[in-house]
Amino acid sequence: AQSVTQLDSQVPVFEEAPVELRCNYSSSVSVYLFWYVQYPNQGLQLLLKYLSGSTLVKGINGFEAEFNKSQTSFHLRKPSVHISDTAEYFCAVTASGAGSYQLTFGKGTKLSVIP
Amino acid sequence: EAGVTQFPSHSVIEKGQTVTLRCDPISGHDNLYWYRRVMGKEIKFLLHFVKESKQDESGMPNNRFLAERTGGTYSTLKVQPAELEDSGVYFCASSQWGLALDTQYFGPGTRLTVL
């Protein structure tokens, strides 16, 4: 079984400042890692995913995340945030082997961008 | 191309009543997932359909929940009878290939309130 911990439930940040949203996971098997974003009144949208290869993954809207196997982390970063980045962000994992493809989510981090 | 759609967007019912949620996946997606987010908690997996068959229903909380997927197209999730603890947001997602690395596309969710 897998578990995901998002250490910060809320992150306020000023516009044009950098941001890092933290995600740690636990799993006894290899995993794939995902970051989803939910804008108000919308469904979850995939930002980026790590499957294999380069540990630095670039996603949409200027976001990137770095997979760190030794620290079992997959932190999300953006060098300069905009008002439109205000949303809730979810880190998720799934086992990479055959079997169930269910996503295991963290509790989410609400990012508030302050003008 | 239309995304995943869910109906209704909101439902308010009394304890003991029955509610049916509907999900229409992206056309051509054989894989359909249901998830639920209870307030303040993480999004949790309920079940996974491949076409009309239940691939994994390990997340279904109890036998008051019944999911169907007629003809491998749309899916319904019935809660009968509803209890207070069933309140939350129910998300549906679909994917094309049914692989762990496949992107799951989420609908906007149905917010269920049981009074």
mmCIF file of C-alpha atoms in Angstrom:
data_model
loop_
_atom_site.group_PDB
_atom_site.id
_atom_site.type_symbol
_atom_site.label_atom_id
_atom_site.label_comp_id
_atom_site.label_asym_id
_atom_site.label_seq_id
_atom_site.Cartn_x
_atom_site.Cartn_y
_atom_site.Cartn_z
ATOM 1 C CA ALA A 1 0.000 0.000 0.000
ATOM 2 C CA GLN A 2 1.051 3.571 -0.562
ATOM 3 C CA SER A 3 0.561 6.768 1.409
ATOM 4 C CA VAL A 4 1.146 10.430 0.622
ATOM 5 C CA THR A 5 1.827 13.278 3.005
ATOM 6 C CA GLN A 6 1.446 16.887 1.989
ATOM 7 C CA LEU A 7 3.044 18.746 4.822
ATOM 8 C CA ASP A 8 1.326 22.090 4.311
ATOM 9 C CA SER A 9 -2.447 22.414 4.180
ATOM 10 C CA GLN A 10 -2.277 26.111 3.224
ATOM 11 C CA VAL A 11 0.481 28.154 1.615
ATOM 12 C CA PRO A 12 0.113 31.920 1.165
ATOM 13 C CA VAL A 13 2.623 33.560 -1.169
ATOM 14 C CA PHE A 14 2.956 36.960 -2.767
ATOM 15 C CA GLU A 15 2.549 37.355 -6.495
ATOM 16 C CA GLU A 16 5.785 36.866 -8.457
ATOM 17 C CA ALA A 17 7.436 35.111 -5.511
ATOM 18 C CA PRO A 18 8.660 31.528 -5.775
ATOM 19 C CA VAL A 19 6.753 28.678 -4.179
ATOM 20 C CA GLU A 20 7.423 25.094 -3.161
ATOM 21 C CA LEU A 21 4.663 22.672 -2.230
ATOM 22 C CA ARG A 22 5.973 19.662 -0.392
ATOM 23 C CA CYS A 23 5.013 16.043 -0.922
ATOM 24 C CA ASN A 24 6.421 12.916 0.682
ATOM 25 C CA TYR A 25 5.302 9.398 -0.049
ATOM 26 C CA SER A 26 5.657 5.940 1.396
ATOM 27 C CA SER A 27 5.574 2.727 -0.602
ATOM 28 C CA SER A 28 7.038 -0.757 -0.508
ATOM 29 C CA VAL A 29 7.021 -0.936 -4.328
ATOM 30 C CA SER A 30 8.042 1.337 -7.152
ATOM 31 C CA VAL A 31 5.594 4.122 -7.849
ATOM 32 C CA TYR A 32 4.606 6.704 -10.388
ATOM 33 C CA LEU A 33 4.039 10.190 -9.006
ATOM 34 C CA PHE A 34 1.574 12.880 -10.037
ATOM 35 C CA TRP A 35 0.622 16.425 -9.194
ATOM 36 C CA TYR A 36 -2.930 17.547 -9.885
ATOM 37 C CA VAL A 37 -4.448 21.011 -9.504
ATOM 38 C CA GLN A 38 -8.049 21.901 -8.784
ATOM 39 C CA TYR A 39 -9.155 25.405 -9.642
ATOM 40 C CA PRO A 40 -12.376 26.651 -8.006
ATOM 41 C CA ASN A 41 -15.472 24.869 -9.291
ATOM 42 C CA GLN A 42 -13.467 22.676 -11.647
ATOM 43 C CA GLY A 43 -12.237 19.103 -11.742
ATOM 44 C CA LEU A 44 -8.696 17.971 -11.068
ATOM 45 C CA GLN A 45 -6.257 18.716 -13.858
ATOM 46 C CA LEU A 46 -2.916 16.977 -14.283
ATOM 47 C CA LEU A 47 0.046 19.333 -13.812
ATOM 48 C CA LEU A 48 2.837 16.803 -14.315
ATOM 49 C CA LYS A 49 3.852 13.231 -13.670
ATOM 50 C CA TYR A 50 7.031 11.299 -12.994
ATOM 51 C CA LEU A 51 7.290 7.872 -14.581
ATOM 52 C CA SER A 52 11.022 7.266 -14.972
ATOM 53 C CA GLY A 53 14.195 8.859 -16.268
ATOM 54 C CA SER A 54 15.160 12.415 -15.399
ATOM 55 C CA THR A 55 14.207 13.261 -11.853
ATOM 56 C CA LEU A 56 13.251 16.821 -12.805
ATOM 57 C CA VAL A 57 9.851 16.903 -14.431
ATOM 58 C CA LYS A 58 8.402 19.944 -16.143
ATOM 59 C CA GLY A 59 4.666 20.438 -16.328
ATOM 60 C CA ILE A 60 2.103 22.929 -17.482
ATOM 61 C CA ASN A 61 1.845 26.562 -16.395
ATOM 62 C CA GLY A 62 5.544 26.805 -15.491
ATOM 63 C CA PHE A 63 5.471 24.212 -12.715
ATOM 64 C CA GLU A 64 8.155 21.603 -12.180
ATOM 65 C CA ALA A 65 8.772 18.869 -9.643
ATOM 66 C CA GLU A 66 11.792 16.902 -8.554
ATOM 67 C CA PHE A 67 11.691 13.228 -7.652
ATOM 68 C CA ASN A 68 14.039 12.310 -4.817
ATOM 69 C CA LYS A 69 14.055 8.586 -4.230
ATOM 70 C CA SER A 70 16.285 8.628 -1.154
ATOM 71 C CA GLN A 71 14.061 11.170 0.568
ATOM 72 C CA THR A 72 10.863 9.732 -0.942
ATOM 73 C CA SER A 73 9.810 13.212 -1.936
ATOM 74 C CA PHE A 74 8.254 14.841 -4.976
ATOM 75 C CA HIS A 75 8.109 18.564 -4.254
ATOM 76 C CA LEU A 76 6.386 20.958 -6.656
ATOM 77 C CA ARG A 77 7.974 24.303 -7.486
ATOM 78 C CA LYS A 78 7.319 27.412 -9.482
ATOM 79 C CA PRO A 79 9.835 30.281 -9.676
ATOM 80 C CA SER A 80 7.254 33.057 -9.948
ATOM 81 C CA VAL A 81 3.566 32.627 -9.142
ATOM 82 C CA HIS A 82 0.603 34.469 -10.592
ATOM 83 C CA ILE A 83 -2.804 35.252 -9.165
ATOM 84 C CA SER A 84 -4.232 32.595 -11.467
ATOM 85 C CA ASP A 85 -2.213 29.907 -9.643
ATOM 86 C CA THR A 86 -4.529 30.210 -6.649
ATOM 87 C CA ALA A 87 -5.939 26.695 -6.360
ATOM 88 C CA GLU A 88 -5.671 23.459 -4.425
ATOM 89 C CA TYR A 89 -2.817 21.152 -5.347
ATOM 90 C CA PHE A 90 -2.801 17.397 -4.840
ATOM 91 C CA CYS A 91 0.118 15.013 -4.863
ATOM 92 C CA ALA A 92 -0.717 11.414 -5.800
ATOM 93 C CA VAL A 93 1.002 8.069 -6.342
ATOM 94 C CA THR A 94 0.187 4.760 -7.919
ATOM 95 C CA ALA A 95 2.085 1.482 -7.902
ATOM 96 C CA SER A 96 4.004 1.081 -11.136
ATOM 97 C CA GLY A 97 3.481 -2.654 -11.456
ATOM 98 C CA ALA A 98 0.483 -4.524 -12.722
ATOM 99 C CA GLY A 99 -2.667 -4.555 -10.695
ATOM 100 C CA SER A 100 -4.851 -1.808 -9.429
ATOM 101 C CA TYR A 101 -4.272 1.601 -10.969
ATOM 102 C CA GLN A 102 -5.934 3.546 -8.225
ATOM 103 C CA LEU A 103 -4.383 6.837 -7.263
ATOM 104 C CA THR A 104 -3.517 7.469 -3.623
ATOM 105 C CA PHE A 105 -3.761 11.158 -2.818
ATOM 106 C CA GLY A 106 -2.431 13.487 -0.184
ATOM 107 C CA LYS A 107 -4.796 15.796 1.646
ATOM 108 C CA GLY A 108 -4.068 18.712 -0.665
ATOM 109 C CA THR A 109 -2.371 22.085 -0.295
ATOM 110 C CA LYS A 110 -4.298 25.293 -0.850
ATOM 111 C CA LEU A 111 -2.103 27.858 -2.532
ATOM 112 C CA SER A 112 -3.218 31.455 -2.097
ATOM 113 C CA VAL A 113 -1.426 34.041 -4.197
ATOM 114 C CA ILE A 114 -1.550 37.491 -2.652
ATOM 115 C CA PRO A 115 -1.480 40.507 -4.976
ATOM 116 C CA GLU B 1 -13.327 16.943 -27.250
ATOM 117 C CA ALA B 2 -15.641 16.884 -24.257
ATOM 118 C CA GLY B 3 -14.126 16.088 -20.897
ATOM 119 C CA VAL B 4 -15.507 13.935 -18.122
ATOM 120 C CA THR B 5 -18.937 15.157 -17.092
ATOM 121 C CA GLN B 6 -20.820 14.477 -13.882
ATOM 122 C CA PHE B 7 -24.415 15.013 -12.924
ATOM 123 C CA PRO B 8 -25.725 16.514 -10.745
ATOM 124 C CA SER B 9 -23.173 19.068 -9.618
ATOM 125 C CA HIS B 10 -24.828 19.287 -6.205
ATOM 126 C CA SER B 11 -27.291 17.078 -4.357
ATOM 127 C CA VAL B 12 -28.845 17.636 -0.961
ATOM 128 C CA ILE B 13 -30.833 14.744 0.487
ATOM 129 C CA GLU B 14 -32.132 13.571 3.827
ATOM 130 C CA LYS B 15 -30.654 10.657 5.697
ATOM 131 C CA GLY B 16 -32.265 7.441 4.550
ATOM 132 C CA GLN B 17 -33.019 8.654 1.033
ATOM 133 C CA THR B 18 -31.485 7.333 -2.156
ATOM 134 C CA VAL B 19 -29.247 9.277 -4.509
ATOM 135 C CA THR B 20 -27.822 8.342 -7.882
ATOM 136 C CA LEU B 21 -24.776 10.056 -9.298
ATOM 137 C CA ARG B 22 -23.887 9.839 -12.970
ATOM 138 C CA CYS B 23 -20.574 10.036 -14.773
ATOM 139 C CA ASP B 24 -19.952 10.256 -18.516
ATOM 140 C CA PRO B 25 -16.312 9.509 -19.341
ATOM 141 C CA ILE B 26 -14.339 10.852 -22.247
ATOM 142 C CA SER B 27 -15.448 9.084 -25.412
ATOM 143 C CA GLY B 28 -13.312 6.032 -26.111
ATOM 144 C CA HIS B 29 -12.007 5.687 -22.575
ATOM 145 C CA ASP B 30 -12.554 2.140 -21.396
ATOM 146 C CA ASN B 31 -11.374 2.817 -17.854
ATOM 147 C CA LEU B 32 -13.564 4.636 -15.382
ATOM 148 C CA TYR B 33 -12.800 5.389 -11.751
ATOM 149 C CA TRP B 34 -14.814 6.713 -8.841
ATOM 150 C CA TYR B 35 -13.208 8.625 -5.978
ATOM 151 C CA ARG B 36 -14.619 10.420 -2.958
ATOM 152 C CA ARG B 37 -13.392 13.297 -0.826
ATOM 153 C CA VAL B 38 -14.923 13.671 2.586
ATOM 154 C CA MET B 39 -14.468 17.197 3.958
ATOM 155 C CA GLY B 40 -11.026 17.752 5.385
ATOM 156 C CA LYS B 41 -9.740 14.390 4.225
ATOM 157 C CA GLU B 42 -7.867 13.136 1.221
ATOM 158 C CA ILE B 43 -9.449 11.997 -2.025
ATOM 159 C CA LYS B 44 -9.989 8.246 -1.753
ATOM 160 C CA PHE B 45 -10.430 5.609 -4.415
ATOM 161 C CA LEU B 46 -13.756 3.781 -4.552
ATOM 162 C CA LEU B 47 -13.647 1.561 -7.623
ATOM 163 C CA HIS B 48 -12.382 1.005 -11.148
ATOM 164 C CA PHE B 49 -14.298 -0.220 -14.198
ATOM 165 C CA VAL B 50 -12.781 -1.623 -17.345
ATOM 166 C CA LYS B 51 -15.568 -1.304 -19.865
ATOM 167 C CA GLU B 52 -18.571 -2.739 -18.030
ATOM 168 C CA SER B 53 -16.618 -4.938 -15.621
ATOM 169 C CA LYS B 54 -15.516 -4.025 -12.132
ATOM 170 C CA GLN B 55 -11.735 -4.343 -12.089
ATOM 171 C CA ASP B 56 -11.217 -3.233 -8.509
ATOM 172 C CA GLU B 57 -13.865 -2.306 -5.974
ATOM 173 C CA SER B 58 -11.681 -2.491 -2.902
ATOM 174 C CA GLY B 59 -12.445 1.095 -1.920
ATOM 175 C CA MET B 60 -16.217 0.794 -1.738
ATOM 176 C CA PRO B 61 -17.103 1.582 1.876
ATOM 177 C CA ASN B 62 -20.070 -0.770 2.323
ATOM 178 C CA ASN B 63 -22.979 -2.420 0.572
ATOM 179 C CA ARG B 64 -25.052 0.757 0.582
ATOM 180 C CA PHE B 65 -22.997 1.819 -2.431
ATOM 181 C CA LEU B 66 -23.743 0.287 -5.815
ATOM 182 C CA ALA B 67 -21.847 1.201 -8.964
ATOM 183 C CA GLU B 68 -22.816 0.197 -12.469
ATOM 184 C CA ARG B 69 -21.542 0.879 -15.923
ATOM 185 C CA THR B 70 -24.098 0.025 -18.531
ATOM 186 C CA GLY B 71 -22.664 -1.063 -21.869
ATOM 187 C CA GLY B 72 -19.259 0.239 -20.905
ATOM 188 C CA THR B 73 -20.282 3.853 -21.424
ATOM 189 C CA TYR B 74 -21.615 6.019 -18.617
ATOM 190 C CA SER B 75 -21.549 4.950 -14.989
ATOM 191 C CA THR B 76 -23.860 5.474 -12.054
ATOM 192 C CA LEU B 77 -23.114 5.370 -8.351
ATOM 193 C CA LYS B 78 -26.143 4.788 -6.152
ATOM 194 C CA VAL B 79 -26.164 5.335 -2.414
ATOM 195 C CA GLN B 80 -29.079 3.615 -0.686
ATOM 196 C CA PRO B 81 -29.904 4.463 2.040
ATOM 197 C CA ALA B 82 -27.719 7.536 2.469
ATOM 198 C CA GLU B 83 -26.094 8.232 5.833
ATOM 199 C CA LEU B 84 -24.616 11.448 7.203
ATOM 200 C CA GLU B 85 -21.058 10.199 6.714
ATOM 201 C CA ASP B 86 -21.649 9.799 2.982
ATOM 202 C CA SER B 87 -21.469 13.570 2.547
ATOM 203 C CA GLY B 88 -18.577 14.684 0.407
ATOM 204 C CA VAL B 89 -17.487 15.305 -3.151
ATOM 205 C CA TYR B 90 -17.644 12.344 -5.511
ATOM 206 C CA PHE B 91 -15.230 12.482 -8.422
ATOM 207 C CA CYS B 92 -15.237 10.416 -11.546
ATOM 208 C CA ALA B 93 -12.182 9.947 -13.749
ATOM 209 C CA SER B 94 -11.471 8.136 -16.969
ATOM 210 C CA SER B 95 -8.379 6.919 -18.773
ATOM 211 C CA GLN B 96 -7.774 5.378 -22.143
ATOM 212 C CA TRP B 97 -5.310 2.545 -21.635
ATOM 213 C CA GLY B 98 -5.780 1.369 -18.106
ATOM 214 C CA LEU B 99 -2.098 1.433 -17.306
ATOM 215 C CA ALA B 100 -0.538 2.759 -14.109
ATOM 216 C CA LEU B 101 1.261 5.473 -16.085
ATOM 217 C CA ASP B 102 -1.881 6.542 -17.873
ATOM 218 C CA THR B 103 -3.323 9.959 -17.083
ATOM 219 C CA GLN B 104 -6.665 9.885 -15.331
ATOM 220 C CA TYR B 105 -8.900 12.753 -16.434
ATOM 221 C CA PHE B 106 -11.222 13.982 -13.717
ATOM 222 C CA GLY B 107 -14.694 15.410 -13.827
ATOM 223 C CA PRO B 108 -15.773 18.423 -11.750
ATOM 224 C CA GLY B 109 -17.316 16.245 -9.064
ATOM 225 C CA THR B 110 -20.730 15.932 -7.437
ATOM 226 C CA ARG B 111 -21.059 17.528 -4.036
ATOM 227 C CA LEU B 112 -23.372 15.358 -1.923
ATOM 228 C CA THR B 113 -24.824 16.665 1.308
ATOM 229 C CA VAL B 114 -26.779 14.296 3.528
ATOM 230 C CA LEU B 115 -28.853 16.026 6.215
#
